[in-house]
Amino acid sequence: MAHEVRAVVARKKGAPVSVETIVVPDPGPGEALVEVEACGVCHTDLHYREGGINDDFPFLLGHEAAGRVEAVGEGVTGVEPGDFVILNWRAVCGQCRACSRGRPWYCFATHNATQPMTLLDGTPLSPALGIGAFAEKTLVAAGQCTKVDPAAPAAAAGLLGCGVMAGFGAAVNTGAVGRGDSVAVIGCGGVGMAAVAGARLAGASKVIAVDIDRRKLDRAMAMGATHTVDGAKGDVVAAVRELTGGFGADVVVEAVGRPETYRQAFYARDLAGTVVLVGVPTPEMKVELPLLDVFGRGGSLKSSWYGDCLPSRDFPALIDLYLGGRFDLDAFVSETIGLGDVEEAFEKMHRGDVLRSVVVL
């Protein structure tokens, strides 16, 4: 039988979101029905509402979520009803050329549920990142459900489903930050803050947080940054170099996604250092760098997809670190809200008032 539930829908580009009743089908083969307990408000959801991802309106927003499996379809063996899971938007296929080479975190054929969720009139919804979790229940591919320790509260655990994992993984997985490294993180929103925390946990000796908002820099210090640079008050590259003996950082994580901050990241790294782009640019953005500098400075210029994570490996590990008191996921939860508060949460996010507003159902 189909399920009628409340959910947050973006009907057209730039218009305020609305809470509506939608129809969620029972799971078919390879699918899981999940009762959502909490879902973070991420910039990506706002990008969907603004038409920055594609034009497949109406969208069912929300993707950074945790909840309980209510039912599974035929052939599902990895999870069962009652399991506490974090939803992930890269359900690896196990068969593509990346998976077959032993690099499943690069999977090129990730999958989603095949049955559509709809409005009451039958109009198909486009779920954000194949999840759509600003809803009391959602339908996903079973591989998008990662089972974790149920001792973790959903409001904190769900943040691993996108922003926190993206930032943590950009530092630890993509950037391969190790003991004694110097790290600079440009942009201290939720993703950048997770990169700060990840770098510190990985053993970096110096973690430099860069932003133009003093409040974010203060939060970064609480998350493990050793130094801060106010980008509104001076030359970021010069400041990072000064803090690293004149050389630049071993790893620079760019968590903004703009040409000007990417150039800062490029020149703020040490020779043979690594730049990791995890901030998401818009389609029209371009960056220009002297090719001789790209050659002459050596090192690596990388982009990080979802923190190059493997959910089945990384989500349980980070939850264990959280439950053991070594990784403070609670610090990312600025407030808990209801489904009807998502539009206001977008405004707070714009103003930099919150790291994460989390919808609790």
Short mmCIF file of C-alpha atoms in Angstrom, two decimals, residues 11-323:
data_model
loop_
_atom_site.label_atom_id
_atom_site.label_comp_id
_atom_site.label_asym_id
_atom_site.label_seq_id
_atom_site.Cartn_x
_atom_site.Cartn_y
_atom_site.Cartn_z
CA ARG A 11 7.56 23.50 -6.81
CA LYS A 12 9.34 26.13 -8.90
CA LYS A 13 12.61 27.97 -9.19
CA GLY A 14 13.25 30.49 -6.43
CA ALA A 15 9.81 30.09 -4.83
CA PRO A 16 9.48 29.42 -1.09
CA VAL A 17 9.19 25.76 -0.22
CA SER A 18 5.94 24.31 1.08
CA VAL A 19 4.92 21.46 3.35
CA GLU A 20 2.65 19.13 1.40
CA THR A 21 1.21 15.64 1.53
CA ILE A 22 3.04 13.29 -0.82
CA VAL A 23 2.62 9.63 -1.74
CA VAL A 24 5.42 7.16 -1.00
CA PRO A 25 5.05 3.63 -2.40
CA ASP A 26 5.94 0.42 -0.63
CA PRO A 27 9.46 -0.75 -1.50
CA GLY A 28 9.98 -2.79 -4.63
CA PRO A 29 12.94 -5.06 -5.43
CA GLY A 30 16.17 -3.62 -4.07
CA GLU A 31 14.41 -0.74 -2.28
CA ALA A 32 13.87 0.31 1.33
CA LEU A 33 11.20 2.42 2.99
CA VAL A 34 12.75 4.56 5.73
CA GLU A 35 10.98 6.41 8.52
CA VAL A 36 13.02 9.59 8.73
CA GLU A 37 13.96 10.74 12.24
CA ALA A 38 16.16 13.75 11.42
CA CYS A 39 17.49 15.57 8.35
CA GLY A 40 19.98 18.43 8.16
CA VAL A 41 19.35 21.57 6.09
CA CYS A 42 22.21 21.64 3.57
CA HIS A 43 23.24 24.24 0.98
CA THR A 44 22.61 21.63 -1.69
CA ASP A 45 18.90 21.69 -0.88
CA LEU A 46 18.92 25.44 -1.45
CA HIS A 47 20.74 24.91 -4.75
CA TYR A 48 17.91 22.61 -5.81
CA ARG A 49 15.29 25.19 -4.87
CA GLU A 50 17.16 27.87 -6.82
CA GLY A 51 17.42 25.68 -9.94
CA GLY A 52 21.19 25.43 -9.55
CA ILE A 53 21.26 21.64 -9.95
CA ASN A 54 18.71 21.06 -12.73
CA ASP A 55 15.17 22.02 -13.71
CA ASP A 56 13.38 18.80 -12.76
CA PHE A 57 10.80 20.50 -10.55
CA PRO A 58 9.00 19.72 -8.31
CA PHE A 59 11.76 18.62 -5.95
CA LEU A 60 11.39 16.66 -2.75
CA LEU A 61 14.13 18.28 -0.68
CA GLY A 62 16.35 16.88 2.06
CA HIS A 63 19.15 14.34 1.88
CA GLU A 64 21.33 14.56 5.02
CA ALA A 65 19.33 12.13 7.11
CA ALA A 66 19.06 9.24 9.55
CA GLY A 67 16.12 7.06 10.47
CA ARG A 68 14.72 3.55 10.83
CA VAL A 69 14.09 1.05 8.09
CA GLU A 70 10.36 0.34 8.04
CA ALA A 71 10.21 -2.16 5.18
CA VAL A 72 12.41 -3.62 2.47
CA GLY A 73 11.67 -5.01 -0.98
CA GLU A 74 12.48 -8.30 -2.61
CA GLY A 75 16.14 -9.29 -2.70
CA VAL A 76 17.33 -6.89 0.02
CA THR A 77 19.76 -8.52 2.42
CA GLY A 78 21.95 -5.71 3.76
CA VAL A 79 19.36 -4.09 6.01
CA GLU A 80 16.08 -5.15 7.60
CA PRO A 81 13.11 -3.50 9.31
CA GLY A 82 14.13 -1.84 12.57
CA ASP A 83 17.71 -1.05 11.56
CA PHE A 84 18.95 2.45 12.41
CA VAL A 85 20.57 3.84 9.26
CA ILE A 86 22.23 6.91 7.82
CA LEU A 87 21.15 7.63 4.25
CA ASN A 88 23.88 8.09 1.66
CA TRP A 89 23.60 9.40 -1.88
CA ARG A 90 26.33 7.23 -3.39
CA ALA A 91 25.09 3.65 -3.20
CA VAL A 92 27.98 1.79 -4.84
CA CYS A 93 27.15 -0.72 -7.55
CA GLY A 94 30.07 -3.09 -7.01
CA GLN A 95 30.42 -3.72 -10.75
CA CYS A 96 31.53 -0.56 -12.59
CA ARG A 97 35.11 0.08 -13.65
CA ALA A 98 35.90 1.98 -10.41
CA CYS A 99 34.45 -0.74 -8.19
CA SER A 100 36.17 -3.48 -10.17
CA ARG A 101 39.51 -1.70 -9.63
CA GLY A 102 38.98 -1.72 -5.86
CA ARG A 103 38.03 1.96 -5.65
CA PRO A 104 34.31 1.84 -4.82
CA TRP A 105 34.33 5.37 -3.37
CA TYR A 106 34.61 6.54 -7.00
CA CYS A 107 31.67 4.36 -8.14
CA PHE A 108 30.42 5.62 -11.51
CA ALA A 109 27.09 3.78 -11.45
CA THR A 110 25.51 4.55 -8.09
CA HIS A 111 21.82 3.78 -7.90
CA ASN A 112 18.58 5.12 -6.44
CA ALA A 113 15.06 3.83 -5.93
CA THR A 114 13.29 3.18 -9.23
CA GLN A 115 9.71 3.85 -8.13
CA PRO A 116 8.71 7.53 -8.01
CA MET A 117 7.36 9.35 -4.99
CA THR A 118 4.58 11.71 -6.09
CA LEU A 119 2.33 14.59 -5.20
CA LEU A 120 -1.28 13.67 -4.42
CA ASP A 121 -2.26 14.35 -8.03
CA GLY A 122 0.31 11.82 -9.27
CA THR A 123 3.00 14.31 -10.33
CA PRO A 124 6.39 12.60 -9.91
CA LEU A 125 8.81 14.23 -7.49
CA SER A 126 12.55 14.56 -8.02
CA PRO A 127 14.18 13.61 -4.69
CA ALA A 128 17.25 15.66 -3.79
CA LEU A 129 20.37 13.57 -4.44
CA GLY A 130 18.10 10.57 -4.91
CA ILE A 131 16.93 10.67 -1.28
CA GLY A 132 14.26 13.29 -0.49
CA ALA A 133 14.33 13.17 3.31
CA PHE A 134 12.48 16.30 4.43
CA ALA A 135 9.63 13.85 4.76
CA GLU A 136 8.14 11.59 7.39
CA LYS A 137 9.03 8.61 5.18
CA THR A 138 11.13 8.24 2.05
CA LEU A 139 11.88 5.52 -0.49
CA VAL A 140 15.51 4.80 -1.37
CA ALA A 141 17.66 2.09 -2.87
CA ALA A 142 18.58 -0.32 -0.09
CA GLY A 143 22.25 0.39 -0.81
CA GLN A 144 21.64 3.99 0.28
CA CYS A 145 21.00 2.76 3.83
CA THR A 146 24.11 2.42 5.98
CA LYS A 147 23.52 0.66 9.27
CA VAL A 148 25.17 2.29 12.31
CA ASP A 149 25.06 2.03 16.10
CA PRO A 150 21.56 3.07 17.25
CA ALA A 151 23.04 4.67 20.37
CA ALA A 152 23.82 7.74 18.25
CA PRO A 153 21.05 10.39 18.17
CA ALA A 154 19.59 10.85 14.70
CA ALA A 155 20.07 14.64 14.67
CA ALA A 156 23.84 14.20 14.92
CA ALA A 157 24.22 10.96 12.98
CA GLY A 158 22.33 12.19 9.94
CA LEU A 159 24.88 14.93 9.30
CA LEU A 160 27.34 12.27 8.17
CA GLY A 161 25.02 11.72 5.22
CA CYS A 162 26.43 14.76 3.44
CA GLY A 163 28.16 17.87 4.81
CA VAL A 164 30.18 16.50 7.71
CA MET A 165 31.35 13.48 5.71
CA ALA A 166 32.22 15.70 2.74
CA GLY A 167 34.44 17.96 4.84
CA PHE A 168 35.97 15.29 7.05
CA GLY A 169 36.69 13.10 4.04
CA ALA A 170 38.16 15.99 2.03
CA ALA A 171 40.85 16.34 4.68
CA VAL A 172 41.35 12.72 5.72
CA ASN A 173 40.53 10.69 2.60
CA THR A 174 41.24 13.01 -0.34
CA GLY A 175 43.89 15.21 1.24
CA ALA A 176 45.46 12.31 3.19
CA VAL A 177 46.30 14.60 6.10
CA GLY A 178 48.74 12.86 8.41
CA ARG A 179 50.58 13.41 11.68
CA GLY A 180 52.58 16.61 11.73
CA ASP A 181 51.06 18.10 8.59
CA SER A 182 50.08 21.74 8.29
CA VAL A 183 46.57 22.30 6.95
CA ALA A 184 44.62 25.37 5.87
CA VAL A 185 40.85 25.27 5.41
CA ILE A 186 39.34 28.10 3.37
CA GLY A 187 35.65 28.52 4.16
CA CYS A 188 34.34 27.54 7.59
CA GLY A 189 30.73 26.61 7.04
CA GLY A 190 29.58 23.11 7.94
CA VAL A 191 31.79 21.37 5.36
CA GLY A 192 34.88 23.45 6.15
CA MET A 193 34.34 23.00 9.88
CA ALA A 194 34.26 19.24 9.40
CA ALA A 195 37.53 19.49 7.47
CA VAL A 196 39.04 21.36 10.42
CA ALA A 197 37.88 18.68 12.84
CA GLY A 198 39.03 15.89 10.55
CA ALA A 199 42.48 17.39 10.06
CA ARG A 200 42.95 17.77 13.79
CA LEU A 201 41.77 14.22 14.46
CA ALA A 202 44.19 12.93 11.80
CA GLY A 203 47.10 14.46 13.72
CA ALA A 204 47.80 17.71 11.87
CA SER A 205 50.15 19.87 13.92
CA LYS A 206 48.79 23.14 12.55
CA VAL A 207 45.21 23.74 11.35
CA ILE A 208 44.58 27.22 9.95
CA ALA A 209 40.94 28.24 9.53
CA VAL A 210 40.23 30.96 6.94
CA ASP A 211 36.95 32.86 6.62
CA ILE A 212 35.55 36.40 6.44
CA ASP A 213 33.08 35.82 9.30
CA ARG A 214 34.56 36.19 12.77
CA ARG A 215 31.84 33.99 14.27
CA LYS A 216 32.86 31.11 12.03
CA LEU A 217 36.51 31.54 12.93
CA ASP A 218 35.64 31.39 16.63
CA ARG A 219 33.68 28.17 16.02
CA ALA A 220 36.63 26.75 14.10
CA MET A 221 38.89 27.28 17.09
CA ALA A 222 36.43 25.31 19.19
CA MET A 223 36.52 22.53 16.57
CA GLY A 224 40.29 22.18 16.68
CA ALA A 225 41.82 24.96 14.59
CA THR A 226 45.14 26.17 15.96
CA HIS A 227 45.14 29.49 14.08
CA THR A 228 42.68 31.67 12.19
CA VAL A 229 42.95 34.08 9.26
CA ASP A 230 40.31 36.74 8.67
CA GLY A 231 40.07 36.92 4.90
CA ALA A 232 38.30 40.27 5.07
CA LYS A 233 41.30 41.96 6.68
CA GLY A 234 44.31 41.05 4.61
CA ASP A 235 46.14 38.82 2.18
CA VAL A 236 45.12 35.22 2.87
CA VAL A 237 48.06 33.68 1.02
CA ALA A 238 50.59 35.83 2.87
CA ALA A 239 48.94 35.07 6.21
CA VAL A 240 48.97 31.29 5.66
CA ARG A 241 52.59 31.39 4.54
CA GLU A 242 53.57 33.44 7.56
CA LEU A 243 51.96 30.85 9.83
CA THR A 244 53.85 28.03 8.09
CA GLY A 245 57.41 29.33 8.17
CA GLY A 246 57.02 31.15 4.86
CA PHE A 247 56.36 27.95 2.91
CA GLY A 248 52.60 27.41 2.77
CA ALA A 249 50.46 24.57 4.09
CA ASP A 250 50.99 20.93 3.22
CA VAL A 251 47.27 20.55 2.48
CA VAL A 252 44.79 23.30 1.65
CA VAL A 253 41.09 22.44 1.63
CA GLU A 254 38.98 24.87 -0.41
CA ALA A 255 35.44 24.63 0.98
CA VAL A 256 33.92 27.65 -0.78
CA GLY A 257 33.93 26.76 -4.46
CA ARG A 258 34.82 30.11 -6.02
CA PRO A 259 37.64 31.04 -8.42
CA GLU A 260 39.14 33.63 -6.10
CA THR A 261 39.30 31.28 -3.12
CA TYR A 262 40.65 28.47 -5.30
CA ARG A 263 43.52 30.74 -6.38
CA GLN A 264 44.18 31.49 -2.71
CA ALA A 265 44.29 27.76 -2.02
CA PHE A 266 46.66 27.14 -4.92
CA TYR A 267 49.19 29.74 -3.79
CA ALA A 268 48.76 29.12 -0.05
CA ARG A 269 50.08 25.54 -0.32
CA ASP A 270 53.70 24.51 0.03
CA LEU A 271 55.71 23.27 -2.94
CA ALA A 272 54.54 19.72 -3.74
CA GLY A 273 51.57 20.33 -1.46
CA THR A 274 47.97 19.34 -2.09
CA VAL A 275 44.89 21.41 -2.88
CA VAL A 276 41.51 19.76 -2.30
CA LEU A 277 38.43 21.39 -3.81
CA VAL A 278 35.31 20.36 -1.89
CA GLY A 279 33.32 23.61 -2.27
CA VAL A 280 30.83 23.25 -5.12
CA PRO A 281 31.19 25.86 -7.92
CA THR A 282 28.40 26.97 -10.23
CA PRO A 283 28.53 26.03 -13.94
CA GLU A 284 29.70 29.41 -15.23
CA MET A 285 32.73 29.71 -12.91
CA LYS A 286 36.22 29.47 -14.39
CA VAL A 287 39.67 29.63 -12.87
CA GLU A 288 42.81 30.83 -14.65
CA LEU A 289 46.27 29.88 -13.45
CA PRO A 290 49.67 30.25 -15.15
CA LEU A 291 50.49 26.79 -16.48
CA LEU A 292 54.11 27.29 -15.50
CA ASP A 293 53.00 27.71 -11.88
CA VAL A 294 50.94 24.54 -12.08
CA PHE A 295 54.00 22.70 -13.37
CA GLY A 296 56.58 24.42 -11.22
CA ARG A 297 54.83 24.08 -7.87
CA GLY A 298 54.28 20.35 -8.28
CA GLY A 299 52.04 18.49 -5.88
CA SER A 300 48.40 17.61 -6.42
CA LEU A 301 45.24 19.47 -7.37
CA LYS A 302 42.28 17.31 -6.38
CA SER A 303 38.54 17.52 -6.15
CA SER A 304 36.69 15.62 -3.46
CA TRP A 305 33.37 13.90 -4.20
CA TYR A 306 31.48 13.25 -0.98
CA GLY A 307 34.81 13.23 0.86
CA ASP A 308 35.85 10.21 -1.25
CA CYS A 309 34.00 8.20 1.35
CA LEU A 310 32.84 4.62 1.37
CA PRO A 311 29.70 4.84 3.52
CA SER A 312 29.81 1.22 4.66
CA ARG A 313 33.32 1.82 6.00
CA ASP A 314 33.31 5.46 7.07
CA PHE A 315 29.88 6.04 8.61
CA PRO A 316 30.16 3.33 11.29
CA ALA A 317 33.75 4.34 12.03
CA LEU A 318 32.85 8.00 12.57
CA ILE A 319 29.85 7.07 14.69
CA ASP A 320 32.17 4.96 16.86
CA LEU A 321 34.51 7.95 17.20
CA TYR A 322 31.53 10.10 18.16
CA LEU A 323 30.23 7.66 20.76
#
